Amino acid sequence: MIISDIKLRVGQEHKIFAETVKRCGYEPPYFRILKKSLDARNKSDVKYVFSVEVSKEPFASKKTVVIDTKKIPTLPIVVVGSGPAGLFCAIKLCEYGFKPIVVERGDEIDKRISKIEAFAKERLLDPDSNVQFGEGGAGTFSDGKLNTNTHDGLIGEVLETFVNFGAPEEIKWLNKPHIGTDKIRLVVKNMREYLRSNGCEVRFNSVLTDLEIKDGKAIAVKINGERIEVSDVVIAIGHSARDTFEMLYRNGVKLSSKDFAVGVRVEHLQDDIGFAQYGKAYSLLPPADYKLVSHASNRAAFTFCMCPGGYVVPAASEKGGVVTNGMSNYARDGKNANSAVIVQVRSGDFGSSVFDGVNFQREIERRAFEIGGCDYTAPAQLLGDFLSDRPSHRFGRIRPTYPFVKPCDLSKVLPSFIVDALKKAFIDMDRRLRGFADAEAVLTAPETRTSSPVRIDRNERCVSVSVESLYPCGEGAGYAGGITSSATDGLRVASAIFKKYDNI
């Protein structure tokens, strides 16, 4: 039995079981929380709202069907990429009874952390191991946010899997679950060790350099030049593997351009966001977040990847370009809140060929690099100056968290239609979240890697429309956006591969 809409005042959450007993009239032997959210519509009376499930019998657990070993192909399945799409696909394939090879162009997590820190401190960029590439994918260096706009039936399995590998159990019921960049690193390590302990290979510093196709079917890959014959290839490369997109296109894989979004990172004081959202009670509550959309101009603008108590980080993966991203630790205890504020970019804005969107992103990143001084310093501007069309020369009470910034005029970095839409959006969003257009808020640019600018076209079997046995997967393939939807797509692709061989 499911009991919904149980409301408890802040500080009384520990009484949830007692309140459940009152509602159902007996003490249930089996009890679990399904959802916990915060109702802050009345700032003088903020409440937690719960949904719970009770039962007189143990809750059923889902079991994975294992494939008949006689049906397992003799050649390996190669999963390219170890972000959430690749990892969840590989783990599910392993549960089915397959032994995939996972190849990742970047480093394993500890070496990756060292290289990211070297870039942040000494500006030493490794194009293959950075915030975009390496074990765990781009989501490992983010807020570890797990909420999604989709209503995919696989989300429960994704959250359960994360918990099984070390994520906090609360992610299964929180309305806005997150792991945090510090905790997700351990989860990713545990996933890697699970795969290896079950007979799967996981290779790092291994770049997909070529794809061999015969009679319309993928038959081999080249990893760092080494040829490996394959039964199937899962392409879970993330949204920034531009060289791999180009290699696939040269080999006749059907790609198409798609819309994406570009903008800036905005930073406010976390205390200001907390007070605006929750009132005086904010200090008793988890760090406040927000999600805002504006249609003040002729194209949508919206916040993305909001990081309470977080940091703006260098996220470049190509030499000669500046990219920003945001991340938070599990505690979300940093002084600033940050979020991307981005504007819709349509295919008509950048041209009709497949890689015009990539080139559009790259040009903005290059311009930011040059304006910053050609040393990965990021251009930044006070929001008040941005709205008033004047360059910034210093910062005020809100200090940028990006490690090296140069006060400037962001209209020299971003296209004019992005600048105009952002100005209208900030003013519009301030009407819904007081203080959002704070004159001393800091804008750091550019935010260009919000999603893939290309799609690797696939059919209803999750197979490339042009190459059999090739499975485009996750955010880089254009079928997901964020950790959870990428993970669910990994599960979906693994299921498609299972069905292919189980039906033989």
Short mmCIF file of C-alpha atoms in Angstrom, two decimals:
data_model
loop_
_atom_site.label_atom_id
_atom_site.label_comp_id
_atom_site.label_asym_id
_atom_site.label_seq_id
_atom_site.Cartn_x
_atom_site.Cartn_y
_atom_site.Cartn_z
CA MET A 1 0.00 0.00 0.00
CA ILE A 2 1.25 3.46 -0.94
CA ILE A 3 0.50 6.41 1.34
CA SER A 4 1.08 9.86 -0.15
CA ASP A 5 1.10 13.47 0.99
CA ILE A 6 2.41 12.95 4.52
CA LYS A 7 3.52 16.43 5.66
CA LEU A 8 5.98 17.06 8.48
CA ARG A 9 7.49 20.32 9.68
CA VAL A 10 11.21 20.92 9.27
CA GLY A 11 13.03 19.13 12.09
CA GLN A 12 10.27 16.52 12.48
CA GLU A 13 11.30 14.25 9.59
CA HIS A 14 12.35 11.52 12.03
CA LYS A 15 8.67 11.03 12.88
CA ILE A 16 7.81 9.69 9.42
CA PHE A 17 7.37 6.08 10.57
CA ALA A 18 5.16 7.11 13.51
CA GLU A 19 3.04 9.24 11.18
CA THR A 20 2.77 6.31 8.76
CA VAL A 21 1.51 4.06 11.58
CA LYS A 22 -1.20 6.64 12.33
CA ARG A 23 -2.25 6.73 8.67
CA CYS A 24 -2.46 2.96 8.07
CA GLY A 25 -3.72 2.00 11.53
CA TYR A 26 -1.08 -0.66 12.30
CA GLU A 27 2.68 -1.01 12.54
CA PRO A 28 3.74 -2.39 9.16
CA PRO A 29 6.53 -5.00 9.19
CA TYR A 30 7.88 -3.64 5.91
CA PHE A 31 8.20 0.08 5.26
CA ARG A 32 10.11 2.23 2.79
CA ILE A 33 10.18 5.86 1.72
CA LEU A 34 9.33 6.38 -1.94
CA LYS A 35 9.64 10.15 -2.20
CA LYS A 36 10.71 13.08 -0.04
CA SER A 37 10.31 16.65 -1.28
CA LEU A 38 10.27 20.14 0.16
CA ASP A 39 7.20 22.39 0.04
CA ALA A 40 8.44 25.97 0.47
CA ARG A 41 5.52 27.79 -1.13
CA ASN A 42 4.70 29.29 2.28
CA LYS A 43 8.06 30.53 3.56
CA SER A 44 6.73 30.88 7.11
CA ASP A 45 5.66 27.23 7.20
CA VAL A 46 8.09 25.10 5.17
CA LYS A 47 7.27 21.38 5.24
CA TYR A 48 8.66 18.09 4.00
CA VAL A 49 6.22 15.97 1.99
CA PHE A 50 6.60 12.17 1.95
CA SER A 51 5.20 9.25 0.00
CA VAL A 52 5.78 5.84 1.59
CA GLU A 53 5.01 2.21 0.88
CA VAL A 54 4.02 -0.35 3.51
CA SER A 55 3.56 -4.10 3.20
CA LYS A 56 2.97 -7.21 5.28
CA GLU A 57 5.31 -9.13 2.95
CA PRO A 58 8.91 -8.41 1.85
CA PHE A 59 9.17 -6.08 -1.11
CA ALA A 60 9.88 -7.96 -4.33
CA SER A 61 13.28 -7.46 -5.93
CA LYS A 62 13.86 -7.47 -9.67
CA LYS A 63 16.01 -10.24 -11.12
CA THR A 64 17.94 -10.06 -14.37
CA VAL A 65 17.49 -12.83 -16.91
CA VAL A 66 20.81 -14.46 -17.87
CA ILE A 67 21.42 -15.42 -21.48
CA ASP A 68 22.06 -19.02 -22.52
CA THR A 69 25.86 -19.30 -22.74
CA LYS A 70 25.50 -21.04 -26.11
CA LYS A 71 24.11 -17.81 -27.54
CA ILE A 72 26.97 -15.57 -26.41
CA PRO A 73 28.98 -14.39 -29.45
CA THR A 74 32.56 -15.60 -29.75
CA LEU A 75 33.83 -12.11 -30.58
CA PRO A 76 33.70 -9.43 -27.86
CA ILE A 77 31.26 -6.58 -27.44
CA VAL A 78 33.27 -3.36 -27.17
CA VAL A 79 31.81 -0.46 -25.20
CA VAL A 80 33.53 2.82 -26.08
CA GLY A 81 33.35 5.27 -23.18
CA SER A 82 33.08 4.89 -19.41
CA GLY A 83 30.61 7.64 -18.60
CA PRO A 84 27.19 6.72 -17.18
CA ALA A 85 25.92 5.42 -20.54
CA GLY A 86 28.93 3.18 -21.11
CA LEU A 87 29.22 1.97 -17.52
CA PHE A 88 25.55 1.13 -17.09
CA CYS A 89 25.49 -0.58 -20.48
CA ALA A 90 28.57 -2.65 -19.58
CA ILE A 91 27.25 -3.56 -16.11
CA LYS A 92 23.92 -4.68 -17.53
CA LEU A 93 25.63 -6.70 -20.26
CA CYS A 94 27.72 -8.32 -17.54
CA GLU A 95 24.57 -9.18 -15.57
CA TYR A 96 23.10 -10.72 -18.71
CA GLY A 97 26.17 -12.96 -18.99
CA PHE A 98 28.28 -11.11 -21.58
CA LYS A 99 31.89 -10.06 -20.96
CA PRO A 100 32.28 -6.70 -22.70
CA ILE A 101 35.51 -4.79 -23.20
CA VAL A 102 35.20 -1.18 -21.99
CA VAL A 103 37.64 1.29 -23.54
CA GLU A 104 38.09 4.81 -22.21
CA ARG A 105 40.27 7.48 -23.81
CA GLY A 106 41.03 9.16 -20.48
CA ASP A 107 42.62 8.05 -17.23
CA GLU A 108 41.23 6.04 -14.35
CA ILE A 109 39.69 8.31 -11.74
CA ASP A 110 42.66 9.00 -9.45
CA LYS A 111 45.02 9.92 -12.29
CA ARG A 112 42.21 11.91 -13.88
CA ILE A 113 41.76 13.93 -10.68
CA SER A 114 45.49 14.71 -10.64
CA LYS A 115 45.39 15.98 -14.23
CA ILE A 116 42.29 18.09 -13.61
CA GLU A 117 43.98 19.63 -10.56
CA ALA A 118 47.13 20.28 -12.63
CA PHE A 119 45.02 22.09 -15.21
CA ALA A 120 43.27 24.16 -12.53
CA LYS A 121 46.55 25.12 -10.83
CA GLU A 122 49.19 25.11 -13.56
CA ARG A 123 47.04 25.33 -16.73
CA LEU A 124 48.43 22.03 -18.06
CA LEU A 125 45.69 20.54 -20.25
CA ASP A 126 45.62 16.87 -21.25
CA PRO A 127 43.14 16.73 -24.18
CA ASP A 128 42.32 13.09 -23.41
CA SER A 129 41.93 13.31 -19.62
CA ASN A 130 40.06 16.28 -18.18
CA VAL A 131 36.61 17.32 -16.97
CA GLN A 132 35.08 15.93 -20.19
CA PHE A 133 37.08 12.69 -20.63
CA GLY A 134 38.15 9.97 -18.25
CA GLU A 135 36.63 7.35 -15.97
CA GLY A 136 33.07 8.27 -15.04
CA GLY A 137 32.57 10.77 -17.85
CA ALA A 138 31.76 14.46 -17.58
CA GLY A 139 29.13 13.84 -14.88
CA THR A 140 31.82 12.79 -12.41
CA PHE A 141 32.90 16.43 -12.18
CA SER A 142 29.49 18.03 -11.74
CA ASP A 143 26.91 18.16 -8.97
CA GLY A 144 26.18 14.46 -9.46
CA LYS A 145 22.58 15.48 -10.04
CA LEU A 146 20.24 12.55 -10.72
CA ASN A 147 16.88 14.20 -11.32
CA THR A 148 15.61 14.14 -14.88
CA ASN A 149 12.71 15.55 -16.89
CA THR A 150 11.96 12.14 -18.38
CA HIS A 151 9.56 9.58 -16.90
CA ASP A 152 11.62 6.58 -17.92
CA GLY A 153 10.65 3.33 -16.20
CA LEU A 154 14.35 2.47 -15.88
CA ILE A 155 15.13 5.34 -13.48
CA GLY A 156 14.41 3.19 -10.42
CA GLU A 157 16.92 0.60 -11.62
CA VAL A 158 19.52 3.33 -12.19
CA LEU A 159 19.13 4.71 -8.67
CA GLU A 160 19.19 1.22 -7.14
CA THR A 161 22.37 0.44 -9.06
CA PHE A 162 24.04 3.63 -7.86
CA VAL A 163 23.18 2.73 -4.26
CA ASN A 164 24.50 -0.82 -4.73
CA PHE A 165 27.84 0.68 -5.78
CA GLY A 166 28.12 3.08 -2.86
CA ALA A 167 25.86 6.08 -3.45
CA PRO A 168 23.80 7.35 -0.47
CA GLU A 169 20.56 5.38 -0.14
CA GLU A 170 18.57 8.60 0.11
CA ILE A 171 18.86 9.14 -3.65
CA LYS A 172 16.13 6.52 -4.06
CA TRP A 173 13.50 8.78 -2.47
CA LEU A 174 14.70 12.38 -2.56
CA ASN A 175 12.74 14.50 -5.01
CA LYS A 176 15.98 16.07 -6.26
CA PRO A 177 18.65 13.42 -5.67
CA HIS A 178 22.33 14.13 -6.07
CA ILE A 179 25.52 12.25 -5.24
CA GLY A 180 28.14 15.01 -5.35
CA THR A 181 31.40 14.92 -7.23
CA ASP A 182 33.30 13.65 -4.17
CA LYS A 183 31.06 10.61 -3.61
CA ILE A 184 30.42 9.68 -7.24
CA ARG A 185 34.15 9.02 -7.69
CA LEU A 186 34.01 6.09 -5.27
CA VAL A 187 30.88 4.78 -7.00
CA VAL A 188 32.66 4.82 -10.36
CA LYS A 189 35.67 2.96 -8.91
CA ASN A 190 33.37 0.29 -7.50
CA MET A 191 31.69 -0.13 -10.88
CA ARG A 192 35.06 -0.62 -12.55
CA GLU A 193 36.12 -3.24 -10.00
CA TYR A 194 32.79 -5.05 -10.37
CA LEU A 195 33.30 -5.33 -14.12
CA ARG A 196 36.87 -6.59 -13.78
CA SER A 197 35.98 -9.08 -11.04
CA ASN A 198 33.33 -10.52 -13.34
CA GLY A 199 35.67 -11.15 -16.25
CA CYS A 200 35.25 -7.90 -18.20
CA GLU A 201 38.15 -5.82 -19.46
CA VAL A 202 38.35 -2.11 -18.64
CA ARG A 203 41.08 -0.26 -20.53
CA PHE A 204 42.13 3.34 -19.96
CA ASN A 205 44.10 5.72 -22.21
CA SER A 206 42.49 3.82 -25.07
CA VAL A 207 41.17 5.91 -27.95
CA LEU A 208 38.87 4.60 -30.67
CA THR A 209 40.89 5.56 -33.76
CA ASP A 210 39.04 3.68 -36.51
CA LEU A 211 36.00 1.56 -37.30
CA GLU A 212 36.07 -1.26 -39.83
CA ILE A 213 32.85 -1.94 -41.71
CA LYS A 214 32.16 -4.84 -44.06
CA ASP A 215 28.89 -5.44 -45.92
CA GLY A 216 27.20 -2.75 -43.84
CA LYS A 217 28.25 -4.26 -40.49
CA ALA A 218 30.83 -3.18 -37.91
CA ILE A 219 33.36 -6.01 -37.76
CA ALA A 220 36.38 -4.45 -36.01
CA VAL A 221 37.62 -1.40 -34.16
CA LYS A 222 41.06 0.09 -33.81
CA ILE A 223 41.99 1.14 -30.29
CA ASN A 224 45.21 3.18 -30.26
CA GLY A 225 45.84 1.55 -33.64
CA GLU A 226 45.32 -2.04 -32.37
CA ARG A 227 42.73 -3.94 -34.43
CA ILE A 228 40.10 -5.83 -32.41
CA GLU A 229 37.45 -7.92 -34.14
CA VAL A 230 34.04 -7.39 -32.56
CA SER A 231 30.52 -8.75 -32.52
CA ASP A 232 29.05 -5.36 -31.56
CA VAL A 233 30.24 -1.85 -30.73
CA VAL A 234 28.53 0.53 -28.30
CA ILE A 235 29.42 4.16 -28.99
CA ALA A 236 29.02 5.95 -25.63
CA ILE A 237 31.64 8.65 -26.22
CA GLY A 238 30.06 11.71 -24.57
CA HIS A 239 29.22 15.07 -26.11
CA SER A 240 32.81 16.32 -26.53
CA ALA A 241 34.49 13.54 -28.54
CA ARG A 242 34.64 15.66 -31.66
CA ASP A 243 37.46 13.70 -33.28
CA THR A 244 35.49 10.46 -32.87
CA PHE A 245 32.40 12.01 -34.46
CA GLU A 246 34.53 12.98 -37.44
CA MET A 247 36.07 9.50 -37.70
CA LEU A 248 32.63 7.86 -37.66
CA TYR A 249 31.38 10.25 -40.32
CA ARG A 250 34.37 9.50 -42.57
CA ASN A 251 33.52 5.81 -42.29
CA GLY A 252 29.96 6.32 -43.49
CA VAL A 253 28.11 6.34 -40.16
CA LYS A 254 24.98 8.50 -40.47
CA LEU A 255 25.18 11.61 -38.29
CA SER A 256 22.92 14.65 -38.21
CA SER A 257 23.17 18.06 -36.59
CA LYS A 258 20.87 18.96 -33.70
CA ASP A 259 19.92 21.94 -31.59
CA PHE A 260 21.87 22.68 -28.42
CA ALA A 261 22.37 25.65 -26.08
CA VAL A 262 25.14 28.11 -25.21
CA GLY A 263 25.58 30.71 -22.49
CA VAL A 264 27.42 31.52 -19.27
CA ARG A 265 27.89 30.35 -15.67
CA VAL A 266 26.33 32.69 -13.11
CA GLU A 267 27.44 32.80 -9.46
CA HIS A 268 25.49 34.17 -6.49
CA LEU A 269 26.08 33.82 -2.77
CA GLN A 270 24.46 30.57 -1.62
CA ASP A 271 22.99 32.41 1.39
CA ASP A 272 21.21 34.84 -0.94
CA ILE A 273 19.69 31.99 -2.95
CA GLY A 274 18.65 30.23 0.26
CA PHE A 275 16.90 33.32 1.63
CA ALA A 276 15.17 34.00 -1.70
CA GLN A 277 13.85 30.45 -1.89
CA TYR A 278 13.06 29.58 1.74
CA GLY A 279 13.03 32.81 3.73
CA LYS A 280 14.52 32.96 7.22
CA ALA A 281 14.27 29.16 7.60
CA TYR A 282 16.90 28.57 4.92
CA SER A 283 19.71 27.85 7.39
CA LEU A 284 17.71 24.88 8.75
CA LEU A 285 17.22 23.37 5.30
CA PRO A 286 19.42 21.74 2.65
CA PRO A 287 21.22 24.24 0.36
CA ALA A 288 18.61 25.77 -1.93
CA ASP A 289 18.58 25.25 -5.66
CA TYR A 290 16.49 26.67 -8.49
CA LYS A 291 15.33 25.87 -12.00
CA LEU A 292 14.24 28.75 -14.19
CA VAL A 293 13.00 29.13 -17.76
CA SER A 294 12.45 32.35 -19.69
CA HIS A 295 10.64 33.07 -22.95
CA ALA A 296 11.29 36.81 -22.79
CA SER A 297 12.92 36.74 -26.24
CA ASN A 298 12.17 34.78 -29.39
CA ARG A 299 14.19 31.82 -28.15
CA ALA A 300 14.10 29.91 -24.87
CA ALA A 301 16.67 30.57 -22.15
CA PHE A 302 16.98 28.37 -19.09
CA THR A 303 19.16 27.43 -16.15
CA PHE A 304 21.04 24.16 -16.40
CA CYS A 305 23.18 22.03 -14.07
CA MET A 306 22.57 24.24 -11.04
CA CYS A 307 25.20 23.58 -8.35
CA PRO A 308 24.30 24.71 -4.81
CA GLY A 309 27.36 25.50 -2.71
CA GLY A 310 29.53 24.70 -5.69
CA TYR A 311 32.36 25.83 -7.91
CA VAL A 312 32.87 26.87 -11.53
CA VAL A 313 35.59 24.72 -13.06
CA PRO A 314 37.77 24.71 -16.21
CA ALA A 315 36.26 22.16 -18.59
CA ALA A 316 38.27 22.50 -21.80
CA SER A 317 39.15 19.38 -23.75
CA GLU A 318 40.84 21.01 -26.74
CA LYS A 319 43.95 23.15 -26.70
CA GLY A 320 43.26 26.77 -27.51
CA GLY A 321 39.73 26.84 -26.11
CA VAL A 322 38.07 27.89 -22.84
CA VAL A 323 35.03 26.00 -21.50
CA THR A 324 33.27 26.31 -18.14
CA ASN A 325 31.28 23.82 -16.08
CA GLY A 326 29.92 23.64 -12.55
CA MET A 327 30.35 21.09 -9.77
CA SER A 328 29.40 20.56 -6.12
CA ASN A 329 30.51 18.19 -3.41
CA TYR A 330 27.93 16.06 -1.62
CA ALA A 331 27.71 18.55 1.28
CA ARG A 332 27.18 21.48 -1.12
CA ASP A 333 28.95 23.64 1.43
CA GLY A 334 30.74 26.14 -0.81
CA LYS A 335 30.10 29.87 -0.40
CA ASN A 336 28.66 30.37 -3.90
CA ALA A 337 25.80 28.88 -5.86
CA ASN A 338 26.31 28.55 -9.61
CA SER A 339 24.32 27.53 -12.64
CA ALA A 340 24.58 27.66 -16.38
CA VAL A 341 22.19 30.14 -17.95
CA ILE A 342 21.95 29.12 -21.57
CA VAL A 343 20.12 30.10 -24.73
CA GLN A 344 18.68 27.81 -27.36
CA VAL A 345 20.83 27.53 -30.49
CA ARG A 346 18.99 26.27 -33.56
CA SER A 347 20.47 24.62 -36.62
CA GLY A 348 19.68 27.73 -38.66
CA ASP A 349 22.02 29.73 -36.45
CA PHE A 350 25.15 27.90 -37.51
CA GLY A 351 24.65 26.28 -40.93
CA SER A 352 23.35 23.10 -42.47
CA SER A 353 26.31 20.70 -42.53
CA VAL A 354 26.78 18.07 -39.83
CA PHE A 355 29.71 19.70 -38.04
CA ASP A 356 28.65 23.34 -38.28
CA GLY A 357 27.33 23.13 -34.70
CA VAL A 358 30.69 21.82 -33.48
CA ASN A 359 32.46 24.64 -35.31
CA PHE A 360 30.04 27.16 -33.75
CA GLN A 361 30.97 25.91 -30.26
CA ARG A 362 34.66 25.80 -31.09
CA GLU A 363 34.73 29.38 -32.37
CA ILE A 364 33.20 30.70 -29.13
CA GLU A 365 35.68 28.68 -27.07
CA ARG A 366 38.59 29.98 -29.17
CA ARG A 367 37.42 33.59 -28.82
CA ALA A 368 37.17 33.19 -25.03
CA PHE A 369 40.69 31.75 -24.97
CA GLU A 370 42.09 34.73 -26.86
CA ILE A 371 40.22 37.36 -24.83
CA GLY A 372 41.36 35.67 -21.62
CA GLY A 373 45.00 35.99 -22.67
CA CYS A 374 45.67 32.63 -24.38
CA ASP A 375 46.47 30.84 -21.11
CA TYR A 376 43.04 29.31 -20.24
CA THR A 377 42.01 32.32 -18.18
CA ALA A 378 38.23 32.62 -18.49
CA PRO A 379 36.50 35.89 -19.41
CA ALA A 380 34.15 37.10 -16.65
CA GLN A 381 31.85 40.04 -16.04
CA LEU A 382 29.60 41.43 -13.32
CA LEU A 383 25.95 40.92 -14.22
CA GLY A 384 25.21 44.61 -13.65
CA ASP A 385 27.92 45.56 -16.15
CA PHE A 386 26.68 42.93 -18.61
CA LEU A 387 23.15 44.37 -18.48
CA SER A 388 24.51 47.92 -18.86
CA ASP A 389 26.85 47.19 -21.80
CA ARG A 390 30.04 48.13 -20.00
CA PRO A 391 33.15 46.02 -19.39
CA SER A 392 33.99 44.92 -15.86
CA HIS A 393 37.28 45.82 -14.19
CA ARG A 394 36.89 44.26 -10.73
CA PHE A 395 34.61 42.03 -8.68
CA GLY A 396 32.55 42.88 -5.60
CA ARG A 397 31.18 40.85 -2.68
CA ILE A 398 30.68 37.76 -4.89
CA ARG A 399 34.06 36.33 -5.80
CA PRO A 400 34.44 34.04 -8.83
CA THR A 401 35.36 30.43 -8.03
CA TYR A 402 36.84 29.65 -11.45
CA PRO A 403 40.59 29.48 -10.70
CA PHE A 404 41.69 32.21 -13.12
CA VAL A 405 39.42 34.87 -14.61
CA LYS A 406 39.80 38.16 -16.44
CA PRO A 407 37.17 40.90 -16.00
CA CYS A 408 36.03 41.95 -19.45
CA ASP A 409 33.06 42.45 -21.78
CA LEU A 410 31.34 39.13 -22.57
CA SER A 411 29.68 40.61 -25.65
CA LYS A 412 33.10 40.15 -27.26
CA VAL A 413 32.92 36.41 -26.54
CA LEU A 414 29.32 35.42 -27.28
CA PRO A 415 27.27 35.97 -30.45
CA SER A 416 24.96 38.98 -30.26
CA PHE A 417 21.77 36.90 -30.34
CA ILE A 418 22.99 34.97 -27.28
CA VAL A 419 23.89 38.20 -25.46
CA ASP A 420 20.52 39.81 -26.21
CA ALA A 421 18.56 36.74 -25.12
CA LEU A 422 20.60 36.42 -21.91
CA LYS A 423 19.96 40.04 -20.93
CA LYS A 424 16.21 39.61 -21.28
CA ALA A 425 16.31 36.26 -19.51
CA PHE A 426 18.15 37.55 -16.42
CA ILE A 427 15.65 40.38 -15.97
CA ASP A 428 12.73 38.00 -16.51
CA MET A 429 14.11 35.34 -14.15
CA ASP A 430 14.62 37.97 -11.44
CA ARG A 431 10.85 38.40 -11.32
CA ARG A 432 10.53 34.79 -10.16
CA LEU A 433 13.66 34.55 -8.02
CA ARG A 434 14.37 37.84 -6.29
CA GLY A 435 18.02 38.78 -6.52
CA PHE A 436 18.78 36.61 -9.53
CA ALA A 437 19.76 39.74 -11.48
CA ASP A 438 22.00 40.95 -8.63
CA ALA A 439 24.38 43.51 -10.13
CA GLU A 440 27.33 41.86 -8.35
CA ALA A 441 26.57 38.33 -9.56
CA VAL A 442 29.51 36.99 -11.57
CA LEU A 443 29.18 35.66 -15.12
CA THR A 444 31.96 33.39 -16.40
CA ALA A 445 32.04 32.25 -20.02
CA PRO A 446 31.53 30.29 -22.08
CA GLU A 447 29.17 27.42 -21.25
CA THR A 448 29.18 25.51 -24.56
CA ARG A 449 29.15 21.80 -23.69
CA THR A 450 25.57 21.47 -22.46
CA SER A 451 24.69 18.73 -24.95
CA SER A 452 25.95 17.15 -28.13
CA PRO A 453 25.61 19.27 -31.28
CA VAL A 454 25.31 16.09 -33.37
CA ARG A 455 23.23 12.92 -33.25
CA ILE A 456 24.41 9.48 -34.34
CA ASP A 457 21.17 8.32 -35.93
CA ARG A 458 19.77 4.99 -34.75
CA ASN A 459 16.62 2.93 -35.26
CA GLU A 460 14.07 1.43 -32.87
CA ARG A 461 16.52 -1.42 -32.09
CA CYS A 462 19.06 1.19 -30.90
CA VAL A 463 21.25 0.27 -33.90
CA SER A 464 22.84 2.81 -36.23
CA VAL A 465 20.63 3.40 -39.27
CA SER A 466 23.67 2.99 -41.51
CA VAL A 467 25.87 0.35 -39.83
CA GLU A 468 24.60 -2.90 -38.32
CA SER A 469 25.99 -3.97 -34.91
CA LEU A 470 26.87 -0.34 -34.08
CA TYR A 471 24.91 1.00 -31.09
CA PRO A 472 24.98 4.79 -30.54
CA CYS A 473 24.35 5.39 -26.85
CA GLY A 474 23.91 8.19 -24.34
CA GLU A 475 24.43 11.93 -24.43
CA GLY A 476 27.16 12.00 -27.06
CA ALA A 477 24.97 10.07 -29.46
CA GLY A 478 22.17 12.59 -28.94
CA TYR A 479 19.79 10.35 -26.97
CA ALA A 480 20.24 11.63 -23.41
CA GLY A 481 21.01 14.71 -21.36
CA GLY A 482 22.57 14.26 -17.95
CA ILE A 483 23.66 11.37 -15.75
CA THR A 484 20.33 9.61 -15.22
CA SER A 485 19.03 9.69 -18.77
CA SER A 486 22.46 8.60 -20.04
CA ALA A 487 22.45 5.68 -17.61
CA THR A 488 18.93 4.63 -18.63
CA ASP A 489 19.98 4.76 -22.28
CA GLY A 490 22.91 2.49 -21.42
CA LEU A 491 20.46 0.00 -19.92
CA ARG A 492 18.24 0.31 -22.99
CA VAL A 493 21.11 -0.44 -25.38
CA ALA A 494 22.24 -3.42 -23.27
CA SER A 495 18.68 -4.78 -23.42
CA ALA A 496 18.65 -4.36 -27.20
CA ILE A 497 21.89 -6.36 -27.49
CA PHE A 498 20.49 -9.06 -25.18
CA LYS A 499 17.36 -9.37 -27.34
CA LYS A 500 19.48 -9.64 -30.47
CA TYR A 501 21.25 -12.76 -29.21
CA ASP A 502 18.46 -14.21 -27.08
CA ASN A 503 16.27 -14.45 -30.19
CA ILE A 504 18.84 -16.47 -32.14
#
